[in-house]
Amino acid sequence: MNSLISIEKLNKSYDGKSDVLHGLNFSIQPGKIATIYGSSGCGKSTFLNIVGLLEDFSDGEYYFKGNRINSKRLNSYNTLRAQEIGFVFQSYHLIDSLSVQENILMPFLYNNLPLNSNVYSSITQLLNQFQMEQFQHKKVSLLSGGERQRVAIIRAMIKSPSLIIADEPTGNLDDINTSIVIRALQSAADQGTAVIVVTHNKQLSFNNADIYTLTNGALQR
Ligand SMILES: Nc1ncnc2c1ncn2[C@@H]1O[C@H](COP(=O)(O)OP(=O)(O)OP(=O)(O)O)[C@@H](O)[C@H]1O
Ligand SMILES: [Mg+2]
């Protein structure tokens, strides 16, 4: 099967002198999960931001669905990013003053994607799947951490993206909510989404995940 993402010999330097990422190779196929471990400051978020087309890189090749990414023109990928990539962050990145449903719809409003009845039925279905239906019209500021993270995951999944990028998605959660998040990401993968998860939590166990450690700027299996 063709890789969704293929990265070869990637280097990233912030200061033009030392590389945070150096000679990094990575690929992932649709429906697969990659978990990435590594010490604080080793470059995990940098890697995710590059994969998510939010951050440029210095050298190397990055192919997304076979298209070569020009790292100096990240703005030209705004539509691709909006349609194909869902992000989940440790700190949720939700808008407190808006309701759960308004937050979930943000990717559509922000990127001018069409809001049709399929979108609303997907919201209902995902809210049910995550036992969040009673919160649909509640303000996010009134939710617990675990409930907020479920909203963030629904927001990432609502577009049926080909890739979900999760940066320590269970960092603030207890065991019960951690297992809800794991099941959610697993179910996205089972539906064909590629999932890349950075974590410090060695208990995160997915079926068939490829497990990597980021050390010395590169990913080791
Ligand atoms: N925008 C930036 N400008 C300059 N240096 C940066 C920038 N972002 C990150 N760095 C540096 O790059 C290195 C890697 O940072 P990164 O955030 O990718 O680490 P991380 O592995 O995600 O760490 P953590 O586990 O603590 O989240 C660090 O030394 C950090 O200080
Ligand atoms: Mg980080």
Short mmCIF file of C-alpha atoms and ligand atoms in Angstrom, two decimals:
data_model
loop_
_atom_site.label_atom_id
_atom_site.label_comp_id
_atom_site.label_asym_id
_atom_site.label_seq_id
_atom_site.Cartn_x
_atom_site.Cartn_y
_atom_site.Cartn_z
CA MET A 1 0.00 0.00 0.00
CA ASN A 2 1.23 3.52 -0.71
CA SER A 3 2.38 5.61 2.24
CA LEU A 4 0.25 8.56 3.23
CA ILE A 5 3.42 10.29 4.38
CA SER A 6 7.01 9.65 3.45
CA ILE A 7 9.86 11.68 4.94
CA GLU A 8 13.48 11.18 4.03
CA LYS A 9 16.67 12.62 5.49
CA LEU A 10 14.86 15.50 7.12
CA ASN A 11 16.89 18.16 8.92
CA LYS A 12 15.50 21.00 11.01
CA SER A 13 17.47 23.82 12.59
CA TYR A 14 15.92 26.82 14.33
CA ASP A 15 19.16 28.80 14.60
CA GLY A 16 20.89 27.80 11.34
CA LYS A 17 23.70 26.16 13.33
CA SER A 18 22.55 23.10 15.26
CA ASP A 19 19.96 20.59 14.06
CA VAL A 20 17.00 19.69 16.29
CA LEU A 21 16.08 16.99 13.75
CA HIS A 22 18.85 15.38 11.74
CA GLY A 23 18.61 12.70 9.05
CA LEU A 24 15.11 11.75 10.17
CA ASN A 25 13.23 9.12 8.14
CA PHE A 26 9.57 8.27 8.66
CA SER A 27 6.62 6.87 6.79
CA ILE A 28 3.07 5.91 7.69
CA GLN A 29 0.28 4.22 5.79
CA PRO A 30 -3.46 4.91 6.00
CA GLY A 31 -5.08 3.26 9.03
CA LYS A 32 -1.80 2.89 10.92
CA ILE A 33 -0.82 4.35 14.30
CA ALA A 34 2.70 5.55 15.12
CA THR A 35 3.54 6.34 18.75
CA ILE A 36 6.58 8.51 19.42
CA TYR A 37 8.46 8.65 22.71
CA GLY A 38 11.45 10.78 23.60
CA SER A 39 12.87 12.98 26.31
CA SER A 40 11.69 16.54 26.85
CA GLY A 41 13.18 18.93 24.30
CA CYS A 42 14.31 16.21 21.87
CA GLY A 43 12.15 17.60 19.05
CA LYS A 44 8.86 15.68 19.16
CA SER A 45 6.59 18.73 18.84
CA THR A 46 8.90 20.15 16.20
CA PHE A 47 8.48 16.95 14.20
CA LEU A 48 4.68 17.00 14.57
CA ASN A 49 4.51 20.64 13.53
CA ILE A 50 6.54 19.87 10.41
CA VAL A 51 4.35 16.87 9.58
CA GLY A 52 1.28 19.07 10.17
CA LEU A 53 2.60 21.68 7.72
CA LEU A 54 2.78 24.32 10.47
CA GLU A 55 6.57 24.56 10.57
CA ASP A 56 9.17 24.55 7.79
CA PHE A 57 12.20 22.28 7.64
CA SER A 58 15.76 22.94 6.55
CA ASP A 59 16.60 19.98 4.27
CA GLY A 60 15.20 16.68 3.15
CA GLU A 61 12.12 15.38 1.37
CA TYR A 62 8.52 15.29 2.59
CA TYR A 63 5.80 13.66 0.49
CA PHE A 64 2.12 13.87 1.47
CA LYS A 65 -0.07 11.56 -0.63
CA GLY A 66 2.75 11.48 -3.15
CA ASN A 67 2.99 15.27 -3.43
CA ARG A 68 6.35 16.77 -2.62
CA ILE A 69 5.97 19.44 0.07
CA ASN A 70 7.80 22.71 -0.54
CA SER A 71 8.64 23.76 3.00
CA LYS A 72 9.23 27.37 2.00
CA ARG A 73 5.62 27.75 0.81
CA LEU A 74 3.59 26.39 3.71
CA ASN A 75 0.80 28.92 3.10
CA SER A 76 0.02 27.20 -0.17
CA TYR A 77 -1.04 24.11 1.82
CA ASN A 78 -3.72 25.80 3.94
CA THR A 79 -6.56 24.00 2.18
CA LEU A 80 -4.75 20.66 2.21
CA ARG A 81 -4.08 21.07 5.93
CA ALA A 82 -7.66 22.06 6.65
CA GLN A 83 -9.13 19.11 4.78
CA GLU A 84 -6.65 16.34 5.45
CA ILE A 85 -5.11 16.93 8.89
CA GLY A 86 -6.69 16.98 12.35
CA PHE A 87 -4.72 18.18 15.38
CA VAL A 88 -5.14 17.20 19.03
CA PHE A 89 -3.01 19.02 21.62
CA GLN A 90 -2.34 18.40 25.29
CA SER A 91 -3.80 21.78 26.12
CA TYR A 92 -6.88 21.17 23.91
CA HIS A 93 -6.73 24.52 22.01
CA LEU A 94 -10.47 25.04 22.33
CA ILE A 95 -12.31 28.36 22.57
CA ASP A 96 -13.76 28.52 26.08
CA SER A 97 -16.48 31.03 25.35
CA LEU A 98 -18.00 28.91 22.57
CA SER A 99 -20.18 25.83 22.89
CA VAL A 100 -19.04 22.27 22.23
CA GLN A 101 -20.78 22.23 18.85
CA GLU A 102 -19.36 25.62 17.86
CA ASN A 103 -15.85 24.41 18.68
CA ILE A 104 -16.35 21.24 16.66
CA LEU A 105 -17.50 23.33 13.70
CA MET A 106 -14.50 25.70 13.89
CA PRO A 107 -12.45 23.92 11.19
CA PHE A 108 -15.35 24.40 8.77
CA LEU A 109 -16.02 28.02 9.64
CA TYR A 110 -12.37 28.98 9.76
CA ASN A 111 -11.49 27.35 6.44
CA ASN A 112 -14.73 28.04 4.56
CA LEU A 113 -15.47 24.35 4.13
CA PRO A 114 -19.10 23.56 3.22
CA LEU A 115 -21.41 22.91 6.19
CA ASN A 116 -24.00 20.43 4.97
CA SER A 117 -26.36 18.05 6.72
CA ASN A 118 -23.70 15.30 6.65
CA VAL A 119 -21.56 17.43 8.94
CA TYR A 120 -24.39 17.78 11.46
CA SER A 121 -25.16 14.06 11.39
CA SER A 122 -21.45 13.33 11.91
CA ILE A 123 -21.48 15.62 14.95
CA THR A 124 -24.41 13.72 16.44
CA GLN A 125 -22.77 10.39 15.74
CA LEU A 126 -19.39 11.41 17.20
CA LEU A 127 -20.98 13.03 20.28
CA ASN A 128 -22.81 9.75 20.89
CA GLN A 129 -19.68 7.70 20.35
CA PHE A 130 -17.87 9.74 23.01
CA GLN A 131 -20.82 9.97 25.41
CA MET A 132 -20.83 13.74 24.97
CA GLU A 133 -24.31 14.30 23.54
CA GLN A 134 -25.57 16.05 26.68
CA PHE A 135 -22.80 18.66 26.29
CA GLN A 136 -23.52 19.65 22.68
CA HIS A 137 -24.69 23.19 23.47
CA LYS A 138 -22.75 23.71 26.68
CA LYS A 139 -19.88 26.21 26.87
CA VAL A 140 -16.46 24.57 26.84
CA SER A 141 -15.46 26.63 29.91
CA LEU A 142 -17.89 24.48 31.92
CA LEU A 143 -16.32 21.12 30.96
CA SER A 144 -13.76 18.94 32.73
CA GLY A 145 -10.33 18.21 31.22
CA GLY A 146 -11.38 14.79 29.94
CA GLU A 147 -14.54 16.22 28.39
CA ARG A 148 -12.55 18.99 26.70
CA GLN A 149 -10.08 16.51 25.25
CA ARG A 150 -12.99 14.49 23.84
CA VAL A 151 -14.27 17.67 22.17
CA ALA A 152 -10.79 18.29 20.73
CA ILE A 153 -10.71 14.76 19.33
CA ILE A 154 -14.19 15.08 17.84
CA ARG A 155 -13.08 18.36 16.24
CA ALA A 156 -10.04 16.57 14.76
CA MET A 157 -12.19 13.66 13.51
CA ILE A 158 -15.19 15.57 12.15
CA LYS A 159 -13.53 16.24 8.77
CA SER A 160 -12.63 12.54 8.37
CA PRO A 161 -9.03 13.64 7.89
CA SER A 162 -6.48 11.28 6.38
CA LEU A 163 -4.09 12.14 9.24
CA ILE A 164 -4.57 12.87 12.94
CA ILE A 165 -1.61 14.37 14.82
CA ALA A 166 -1.86 14.16 18.61
CA ASP A 167 0.75 15.86 20.83
CA GLU A 168 0.51 14.35 24.32
CA PRO A 169 -3.28 14.01 24.11
CA THR A 170 -3.56 12.27 27.48
CA GLY A 171 -1.08 14.41 29.41
CA ASN A 172 -3.76 15.99 31.61
CA LEU A 173 -6.11 13.04 31.91
CA ASP A 174 -6.90 10.33 34.45
CA ASP A 175 -6.94 6.61 33.57
CA ILE A 176 -10.60 6.49 32.53
CA ASN A 177 -10.33 9.47 30.20
CA THR A 178 -6.99 8.20 28.89
CA SER A 179 -8.64 4.98 27.81
CA ILE A 180 -11.48 6.92 26.15
CA VAL A 181 -8.89 8.90 24.17
CA ILE A 182 -7.01 5.73 23.21
CA ARG A 183 -10.21 4.08 21.99
CA ALA A 184 -11.11 7.23 20.03
CA LEU A 185 -7.77 7.37 18.23
CA GLN A 186 -7.88 3.62 17.63
CA SER A 187 -11.33 3.90 16.10
CA ALA A 188 -10.16 6.72 13.81
CA ALA A 189 -7.32 4.45 12.67
CA ASP A 190 -9.71 1.54 12.20
CA GLN A 191 -11.69 3.79 9.85
CA GLY A 192 -8.58 4.44 7.75
CA THR A 193 -7.05 7.54 9.31
CA ALA A 194 -3.29 7.50 9.94
CA VAL A 195 -2.56 8.58 13.52
CA ILE A 196 0.71 9.94 14.93
CA VAL A 197 0.76 10.22 18.72
CA VAL A 198 3.51 11.78 20.84
CA THR A 199 3.34 10.65 24.44
CA HIS A 200 5.24 10.18 27.68
CA ASN A 201 2.73 7.55 28.78
CA LYS A 202 4.14 4.05 28.32
CA GLN A 203 0.70 2.61 29.12
CA LEU A 204 -0.81 3.89 25.88
CA SER A 205 -1.48 0.66 24.07
CA PHE A 206 -2.87 0.59 20.57
CA ASN A 207 -3.37 -2.41 18.32
CA ASN A 208 -0.63 -2.70 15.71
CA ALA A 209 1.09 0.57 16.50
CA ASP A 210 4.59 1.24 15.25
CA ILE A 211 6.59 2.43 18.25
CA TYR A 212 9.40 4.96 17.78
CA THR A 213 11.80 6.83 20.01
CA LEU A 214 13.14 10.19 18.91
CA THR A 215 16.83 10.41 19.86
CA ASN A 216 19.68 12.44 18.42
CA GLY A 217 17.29 14.07 15.98
CA ALA A 218 16.05 10.88 14.34
CA LEU A 219 13.36 8.25 14.87
CA GLN A 220 14.44 4.75 15.94
CA ARG A 221 12.14 1.70 15.93
N1 LIG B 1 10.21 28.22 17.67
C1 LIG B 1 11.38 27.81 18.19
N2 LIG B 1 12.49 28.57 18.07
C2 LIG B 1 13.68 28.15 18.56
N3 LIG B 1 13.86 26.98 19.19
C3 LIG B 1 12.80 26.17 19.33
C4 LIG B 1 11.50 26.55 18.85
N4 LIG B 1 10.63 25.54 19.15
C5 LIG B 1 11.35 24.61 19.79
N5 LIG B 1 12.65 24.97 19.91
C6 LIG B 1 13.73 24.17 20.52
O1 LIG B 1 13.85 22.95 19.82
C7 LIG B 1 14.05 21.87 20.73
C8 LIG B 1 12.94 20.84 20.54
O2 LIG B 1 11.70 21.38 21.02
P1 LIG B 1 10.34 20.58 20.97
O3 LIG B 1 9.28 21.48 21.47
O4 LIG B 1 10.18 20.02 19.60
O5 LIG B 1 10.65 19.39 22.02
P2 LIG B 1 9.69 18.25 22.56
O6 LIG B 1 10.38 16.95 22.30
O7 LIG B 1 8.32 18.42 22.04
O8 LIG B 1 9.71 18.53 24.15
P3 LIG B 1 8.55 18.28 25.26
O9 LIG B 1 8.52 16.79 25.52
O10 LIG B 1 9.06 19.04 26.45
O11 LIG B 1 7.25 18.82 24.73
C9 LIG B 1 14.12 22.48 22.10
O12 LIG B 1 15.47 22.65 22.43
C10 LIG B 1 13.41 23.81 21.96
O13 LIG B 1 13.94 24.76 22.85
MG MG B 2 6.47 18.89 22.92
#
